C-alpha cells in the first residue's frame, strides 16, 4: 500500500482504522482537514485568489474571489444591521473562516462610507489554518492595528457582535446515516482489501429523521449546530446578528452530499486524504430551528441571487462600470452572472441570518 500510494495521510488513517476499527465520516473529515502536518487546511492554500492572473490556483473559487462586489454588499449588510442594532460602540466584527481575507478587505473598503461604523468595529478573524491566517494578514496589511485572530468561536469577547461567514459551515464535520431494516445506521470508513471503503458502523441515529427507504442517506452535523448555538448565545447575551452564506438546502432532506474538490474538479473523497477539500451541503432548516429555539429571530433564508440583488448588486455593477472600458463592463457583467444567476452560484448558495430580538426589530436587509 505504501508503494502504491505515497500519501502519508492514507497510511496514518489506515493504521488508525486497523487499530481502532472503522471511523465516522466526521472523524475522517477532521483527520483529513486538520492534521497538524498533513491536513488540508493546515498545509496549503486551498482557495484560489483574484490576485492570480487566471483567477485559479487553489482548489476552488469562492464568491469573494469572483468579485469585490460580494464583500462590498456584505459590508452594506453589516452597516445596515449595525444601525438597526443601535450603533453599538465598540462591537466585534467577526468573520469565520476568512480564507484569503478578501471578503473582509472589500467589506472594510465599503465601510469607509460610514466612519463611525469603522471606528467602533473590532475585527476578529476566526481561522483554524496558520497558512491562511498569514495570507489574511498580508491581504489586510493596511488595517494592521484593528484586526486580531482567534482559533475558535470561544475566543470571541463578550460584547455586541456582528458575524459573517462564507463557505465556513460546509467545512465543519458531519455524519451520514444509511436507512436499513434496523433504522438509520451510521455510515463510516473502514478498510476493504487494504483500501479505504465505506462501511456501516453499529450506531443507530437517535432523534428526528425523515422516514426514508432502504439505502437512503441522511446527514446530520452536530458540530454545525453546536457552532450556531454558541454564536446565538453570544448575540443573545450581548446584542448582535450573524450572516451565513453557503451551499445547501432550505429544507431538511435526504441525500448524499459528501464532496471532495481538488484542482477545481470533483474528486473521490476517499482518494488521497488531505489533498482535497471535503465538505457537505448545509441543512439551513436544522440550523435555524435550533437558534430560534434559543430565542433568536431569523428571517426566511433566501438564495444568494435574491440576497445580492435585494442589496443592490446590479446598481453596484452599474456604478463600477459607468464610463469604464468595455472589457471592465464585460468583466462586471460576467461577475454578476456568476454570483447571482440560477445556473451559476445564485440558487445553489443560500443566505441565512439570525440575531437578538431586542434591538433589531426583525428588520433584515437583503431578505424580503
Ligand atoms: N470564506 C472564505 C474561505 C472559505 S474556505 C472565502 O469565501 O473565500 C473555509 C475557511 O474556513 C478556510 O479559511 C478554512 O481554513 C476555515 N476553517 C475550516 N474549518 C475551520 C474551523 N473549524 N475553525 C475556523 N476556521 C475554519
PDB file of N, CA and C and ligand atoms in Angstrom, residues 41 47 60 62 64-65 95 97-99 126-129 132 151 166-168 171-172, ligand 1:
ATOM      1  N   UNK A  41      -6.332  21.908   5.463  1.00  0.00           N
ATOM      2  CA  UNK A  41      -6.331  23.344   5.791  1.00  0.00           C
ATOM      3  C   UNK A  41      -5.037  23.787   6.438  1.00  0.00           C
ATOM      4  N   UNK A  47      -7.920  28.107  -1.303  1.00  0.00           N
ATOM      5  CA  UNK A  47      -8.818  28.968  -2.067  1.00  0.00           C
ATOM      6  C   UNK A  47      -8.049  29.714  -3.150  1.00  0.00           C
ATOM      7  N   UNK A  60     -10.504  25.636  -5.281  1.00  0.00           N
ATOM      8  CA  UNK A  60     -11.850  26.115  -5.599  1.00  0.00           C
ATOM      9  C   UNK A  60     -11.875  27.636  -5.509  1.00  0.00           C
ATOM     10  N   UNK A  62     -14.245  30.985  -4.505  1.00  0.00           N
ATOM     11  CA  UNK A  62     -15.423  31.341  -3.714  1.00  0.00           C
ATOM     12  C   UNK A  62     -15.945  32.706  -4.168  1.00  0.00           C
ATOM     13  N   UNK A  64     -16.267  35.729  -2.786  1.00  0.00           N
ATOM     14  CA  UNK A  64     -15.449  36.944  -2.659  1.00  0.00           C
ATOM     15  C   UNK A  64     -14.301  36.981  -3.659  1.00  0.00           C
ATOM     16  N   UNK A  65     -13.870  35.790  -4.114  1.00  0.00           N
ATOM     17  CA  UNK A  65     -12.782  35.756  -5.094  1.00  0.00           C
ATOM     18  C   UNK A  65     -13.294  35.958  -6.514  1.00  0.00           C
ATOM     19  N   UNK A  95     -15.398  37.463  11.443  1.00  0.00           N
ATOM     20  CA  UNK A  95     -15.585  36.622  10.256  1.00  0.00           C
ATOM     21  C   UNK A  95     -15.063  35.229  10.563  1.00  0.00           C
ATOM     22  N   UNK A  97     -13.766  31.640   9.196  1.00  0.00           N
ATOM     23  CA  UNK A  97     -13.153  31.024   8.010  1.00  0.00           C
ATOM     24  C   UNK A  97     -12.914  32.027   6.901  1.00  0.00           C
ATOM     25  N   UNK A  98     -12.070  33.041   7.144  1.00  0.00           N
ATOM     26  CA  UNK A  98     -11.923  34.147   6.185  1.00  0.00           C
ATOM     27  C   UNK A  98     -11.109  33.817   4.921  1.00  0.00           C
ATOM     28  N   UNK A  99     -10.616  32.584   4.770  1.00  0.00           N
ATOM     29  CA  UNK A  99      -9.911  32.230   3.528  1.00  0.00           C
ATOM     30  C   UNK A  99      -8.700  33.121   3.306  1.00  0.00           C
ATOM     31  N   UNK A 126     -11.716  34.472  12.738  1.00  0.00           N
ATOM     32  CA  UNK A 126     -11.651  33.156  13.374  1.00  0.00           C
ATOM     33  C   UNK A 126     -11.177  32.150  12.324  1.00  0.00           C
ATOM     34  N   UNK A 127      -9.967  31.645  12.506  1.00  0.00           N
ATOM     35  CA  UNK A 127      -9.337  30.825  11.471  1.00  0.00           C
ATOM     36  C   UNK A 127      -8.578  29.675  12.114  1.00  0.00           C
ATOM     37  N   UNK A 128      -8.705  28.487  11.513  1.00  0.00           N
ATOM     38  CA  UNK A 128      -8.042  27.305  12.060  1.00  0.00           C
ATOM     39  C   UNK A 128      -6.671  27.097  11.415  1.00  0.00           C
ATOM     40  N   UNK A 129      -6.474  27.646  10.223  1.00  0.00           N
ATOM     41  CA  UNK A 129      -5.262  27.355   9.464  1.00  0.00           C
ATOM     42  C   UNK A 129      -4.204  28.450   9.607  1.00  0.00           C
ATOM     43  N   UNK A 132      -3.449  30.123   6.212  1.00  0.00           N
ATOM     44  CA  UNK A 132      -4.445  31.103   5.763  1.00  0.00           C
ATOM     45  C   UNK A 132      -4.424  32.351   6.630  1.00  0.00           C
ATOM     46  N   UNK A 151      -8.687  31.289  17.303  1.00  0.00           N
ATOM     47  CA  UNK A 151      -8.665  29.945  16.731  1.00  0.00           C
ATOM     48  C   UNK A 151     -10.027  29.290  16.703  1.00  0.00           C
ATOM     49  N   UNK A 166     -18.603  32.995   4.990  1.00  0.00           N
ATOM     50  CA  UNK A 166     -18.919  32.482   3.655  1.00  0.00           C
ATOM     51  C   UNK A 166     -18.215  31.146   3.467  1.00  0.00           C
ATOM     52  N   UNK A 167     -18.959  30.118   3.128  1.00  0.00           N
ATOM     53  CA  UNK A 167     -18.403  28.771   2.952  1.00  0.00           C
ATOM     54  C   UNK A 167     -17.609  28.339   4.182  1.00  0.00           C
ATOM     55  N   UNK A 168     -18.114  28.655   5.356  1.00  0.00           N
ATOM     56  CA  UNK A 168     -17.489  28.199   6.600  1.00  0.00           C
ATOM     57  C   UNK A 168     -18.186  26.940   7.126  1.00  0.00           C
ATOM     58  N   UNK A 171     -17.486  23.391   5.876  1.00  0.00           N
ATOM     59  CA  UNK A 171     -16.197  22.780   6.198  1.00  0.00           C
ATOM     60  C   UNK A 171     -16.210  22.088   7.561  1.00  0.00           C
ATOM     61  N   UNK A 172     -17.268  22.284   8.351  1.00  0.00           N
ATOM     62  CA  UNK A 172     -17.330  21.634   9.666  1.00  0.00           C
ATOM     63  C   UNK A 172     -17.821  20.191   9.487  1.00  0.00           C
TER      64      UNK A 172
HETATM   65  N1  LIG B   1     -14.601  32.450   3.454  1.00  0.00           N
HETATM   66  C1  LIG B   1     -13.508  32.220   2.542  1.00  0.00           C
HETATM   67  C2  LIG B   1     -12.901  30.822   2.659  1.00  0.00           C
HETATM   68  C3  LIG B   1     -13.818  29.631   2.613  1.00  0.00           C
HETATM   69  S1  LIG B   1     -12.926  28.096   2.811  1.00  0.00           S
HETATM   70  C4  LIG B   1     -13.976  32.500   1.133  1.00  0.00           C
HETATM   71  O1  LIG B   1     -15.174  32.645   0.923  1.00  0.00           O
HETATM   72  O2  LIG B   1     -13.137  32.594   0.248  1.00  0.00           O
HETATM   73  C5  LIG B   1     -13.207  27.662   4.501  1.00  0.00           C
HETATM   74  C6  LIG B   1     -12.471  28.511   5.501  1.00  0.00           C
HETATM   75  O3  LIG B   1     -12.805  28.078   6.818  1.00  0.00           O
HETATM   76  C7  LIG B   1     -10.960  28.454   5.437  1.00  0.00           C
HETATM   77  O4  LIG B   1     -10.449  29.718   5.786  1.00  0.00           O
HETATM   78  C8  LIG B   1     -10.646  27.384   6.496  1.00  0.00           C
HETATM   79  O5  LIG B   1      -9.314  27.388   6.916  1.00  0.00           O
HETATM   80  C9  LIG B   1     -11.617  27.799   7.558  1.00  0.00           C
HETATM   81  N2  LIG B   1     -11.955  26.768   8.546  1.00  0.00           N
HETATM   82  C10 LIG B   1     -12.292  25.484   8.316  1.00  0.00           C
HETATM   83  N3  LIG B   1     -12.612  24.852   9.471  1.00  0.00           N
HETATM   84  C11 LIG B   1     -12.481  25.780  10.454  1.00  0.00           C
HETATM   85  C12 LIG B   1     -12.681  25.752  11.873  1.00  0.00           C
HETATM   86  N4  LIG B   1     -13.067  24.658  12.497  1.00  0.00           N
HETATM   87  N5  LIG B   1     -12.467  26.899  12.567  1.00  0.00           N
HETATM   88  C13 LIG B   1     -12.075  28.036  11.938  1.00  0.00           C
HETATM   89  N6  LIG B   1     -11.875  28.119  10.594  1.00  0.00           N
HETATM   90  C14 LIG B   1     -12.057  27.007   9.875  1.00  0.00           C
END
